[in-house]
XYZ file of C-alpha atoms in Angstrom:
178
model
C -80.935 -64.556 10.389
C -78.871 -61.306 10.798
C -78.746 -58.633 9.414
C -75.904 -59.360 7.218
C -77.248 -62.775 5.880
C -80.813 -60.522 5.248
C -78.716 -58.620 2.859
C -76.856 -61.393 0.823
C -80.173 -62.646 0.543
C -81.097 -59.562 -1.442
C -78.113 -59.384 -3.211
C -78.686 -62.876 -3.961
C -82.042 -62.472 -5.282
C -80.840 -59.142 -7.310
C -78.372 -61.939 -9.091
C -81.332 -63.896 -9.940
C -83.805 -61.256 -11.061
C -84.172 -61.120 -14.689
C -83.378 -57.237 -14.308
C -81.523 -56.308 -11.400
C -82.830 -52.786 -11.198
C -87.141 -54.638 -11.637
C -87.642 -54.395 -7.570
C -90.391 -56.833 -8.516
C -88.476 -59.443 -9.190
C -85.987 -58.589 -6.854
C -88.687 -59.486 -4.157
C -90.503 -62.343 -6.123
C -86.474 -63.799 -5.732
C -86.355 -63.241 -2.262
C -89.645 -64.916 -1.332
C -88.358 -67.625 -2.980
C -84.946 -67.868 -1.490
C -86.249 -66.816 2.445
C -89.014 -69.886 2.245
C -86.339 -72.269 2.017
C -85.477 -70.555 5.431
C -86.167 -72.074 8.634
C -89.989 -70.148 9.959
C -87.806 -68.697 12.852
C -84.787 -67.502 10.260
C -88.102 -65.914 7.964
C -89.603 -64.113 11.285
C -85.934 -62.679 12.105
C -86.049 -61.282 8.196
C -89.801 -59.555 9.250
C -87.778 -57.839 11.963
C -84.590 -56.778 10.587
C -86.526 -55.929 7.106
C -89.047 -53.240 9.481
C -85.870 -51.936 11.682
C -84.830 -51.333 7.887
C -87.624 -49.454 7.447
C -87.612 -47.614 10.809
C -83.964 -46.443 9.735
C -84.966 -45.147 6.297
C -87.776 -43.180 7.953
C -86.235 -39.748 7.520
C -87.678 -36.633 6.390
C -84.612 -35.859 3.648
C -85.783 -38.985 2.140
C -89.209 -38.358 2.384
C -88.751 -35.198 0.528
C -86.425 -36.985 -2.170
C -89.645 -39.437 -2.840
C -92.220 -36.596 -2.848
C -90.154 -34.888 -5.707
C -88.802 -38.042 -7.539
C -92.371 -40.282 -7.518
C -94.560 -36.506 -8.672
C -95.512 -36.926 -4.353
C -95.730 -39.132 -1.564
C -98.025 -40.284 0.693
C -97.612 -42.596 3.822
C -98.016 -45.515 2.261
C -96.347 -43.781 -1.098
C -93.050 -43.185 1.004
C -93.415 -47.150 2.637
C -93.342 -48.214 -0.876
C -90.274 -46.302 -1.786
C -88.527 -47.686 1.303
C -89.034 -50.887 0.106
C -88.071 -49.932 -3.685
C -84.768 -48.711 -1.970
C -84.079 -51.529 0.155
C -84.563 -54.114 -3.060
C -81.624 -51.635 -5.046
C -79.156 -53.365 -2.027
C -77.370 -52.402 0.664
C -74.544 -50.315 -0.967
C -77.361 -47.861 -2.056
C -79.622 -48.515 0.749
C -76.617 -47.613 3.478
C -75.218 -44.378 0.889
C -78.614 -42.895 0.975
C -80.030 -43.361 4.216
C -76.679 -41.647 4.898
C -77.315 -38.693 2.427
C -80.991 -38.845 0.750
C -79.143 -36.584 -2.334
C -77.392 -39.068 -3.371
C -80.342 -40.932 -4.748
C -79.712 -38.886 -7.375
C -75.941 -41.262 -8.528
C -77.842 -44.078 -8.492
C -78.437 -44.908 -12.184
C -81.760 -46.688 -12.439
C -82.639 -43.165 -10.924
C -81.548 -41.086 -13.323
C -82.934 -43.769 -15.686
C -86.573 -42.992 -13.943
C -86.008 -39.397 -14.281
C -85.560 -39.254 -17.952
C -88.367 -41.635 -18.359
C -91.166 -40.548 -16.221
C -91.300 -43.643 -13.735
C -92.141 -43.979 -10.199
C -89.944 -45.664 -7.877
C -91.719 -47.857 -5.539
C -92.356 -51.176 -4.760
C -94.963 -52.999 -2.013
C -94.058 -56.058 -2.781
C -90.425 -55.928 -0.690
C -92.727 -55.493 2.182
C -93.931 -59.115 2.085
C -91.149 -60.509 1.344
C -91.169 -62.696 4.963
C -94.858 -62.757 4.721
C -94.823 -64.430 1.566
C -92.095 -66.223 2.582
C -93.725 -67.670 5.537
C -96.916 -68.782 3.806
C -94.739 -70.547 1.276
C -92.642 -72.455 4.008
C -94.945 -73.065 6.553
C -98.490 -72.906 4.869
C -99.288 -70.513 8.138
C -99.707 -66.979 8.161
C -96.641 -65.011 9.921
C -97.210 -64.477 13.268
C -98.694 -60.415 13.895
C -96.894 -60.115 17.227
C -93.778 -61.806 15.911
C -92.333 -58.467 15.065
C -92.285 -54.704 16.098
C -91.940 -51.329 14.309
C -90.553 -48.610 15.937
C -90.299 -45.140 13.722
C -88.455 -42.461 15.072
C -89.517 -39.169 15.219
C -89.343 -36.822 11.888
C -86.619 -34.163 11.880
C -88.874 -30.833 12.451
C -86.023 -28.787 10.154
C -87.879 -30.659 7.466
C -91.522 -29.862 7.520
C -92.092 -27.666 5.352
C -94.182 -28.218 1.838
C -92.007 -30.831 -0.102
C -93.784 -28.821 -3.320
C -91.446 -25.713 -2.505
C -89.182 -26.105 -4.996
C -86.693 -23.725 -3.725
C -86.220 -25.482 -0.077
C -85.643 -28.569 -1.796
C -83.109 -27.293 -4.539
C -81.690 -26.029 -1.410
C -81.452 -29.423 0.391
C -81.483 -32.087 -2.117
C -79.270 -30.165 -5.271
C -78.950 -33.288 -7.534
C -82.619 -34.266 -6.795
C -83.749 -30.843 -7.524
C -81.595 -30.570 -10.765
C -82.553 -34.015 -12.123
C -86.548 -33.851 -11.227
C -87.003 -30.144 -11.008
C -84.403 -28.427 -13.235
């Protein structure tokens, strides 16, 4: 598996989720459409699905998550990541690109004028769950790596400043903190 097949898989399980914006589903779909995967095709998705990951791992989307989910923690902002990547590529590549634009994305604004948190675990096991469906076998620990790069220091500051990050993320701020 590439990295383009790992995201027609998505798309394809967005198509079959009952609600293309429930990232739920969206994963519960994927599991089901990666086990029919060969194990080595399921291990490639671990990999490309954490390099993923390590590519989100920026602080202008780390401060979009504090403000959108009410805060962040590690695990919080892991959990957004893999909300994000279960909304598709288009959106995934857009805001990796420019964290304010999370702010287009309708089942965004959607969350905003409801109250709801955007985050979802369960894209994070996607290949595990996979695997154990396929193979009966746990996924092999070593049959991956995770390699975050280092935070841009311009960004650390207190995400609960609201004036740095009307400053930096305008649509976020206006949406979330307006």
């Amino acid at each position: 598996m590439d990295l383009e097949q790992f995201w027609n898989l998505m798309e394809h399980a967005r198509g079959r989720a009952t609600d293309a914006t429930d990232a739920e589903d969206i994963a519960d779909m994927a599991v089901a459409l990666l086990a029919a995967h060969e194990p080595q095709q399921i291990i490639d998705a671990q990999q490309i699905l954490w390099d993923l990951m390590a590519a989100s791992y920026q602080a202008p989307l780390w401060a979009a998550a504090y403000v959108i989910n009410g805060g962040c923690s590690d695990d919080g902002f892991d959990y957004f990541r893999g909300w994000l990547i279960a909304q598709g590529r288009t959106a995934f590549e857009q805001v990796i690109a420019d964290a304010d634009q999370l702010a287009d994305l309708p089942v965004v604004r959607a969350a905003a004028a409801e109250g709801i948190d955007l985050e979802n675990e369960q894209t994070l096991n996607i290949a595990w769950n996979a695997y154990k469906a396929a193979t009966g076998e746990e996924l092999p620990g070593d049959a991956f790596t995770i390699n975050y790069p280092a935070l841009d220091p311009a960004w650390s500051f207190d995400f609960e400043d609201d004036s740095k990050i009307a400053a930096r993320l305008p649509r976020i701020a206006a949406l979330y903190l307006g």
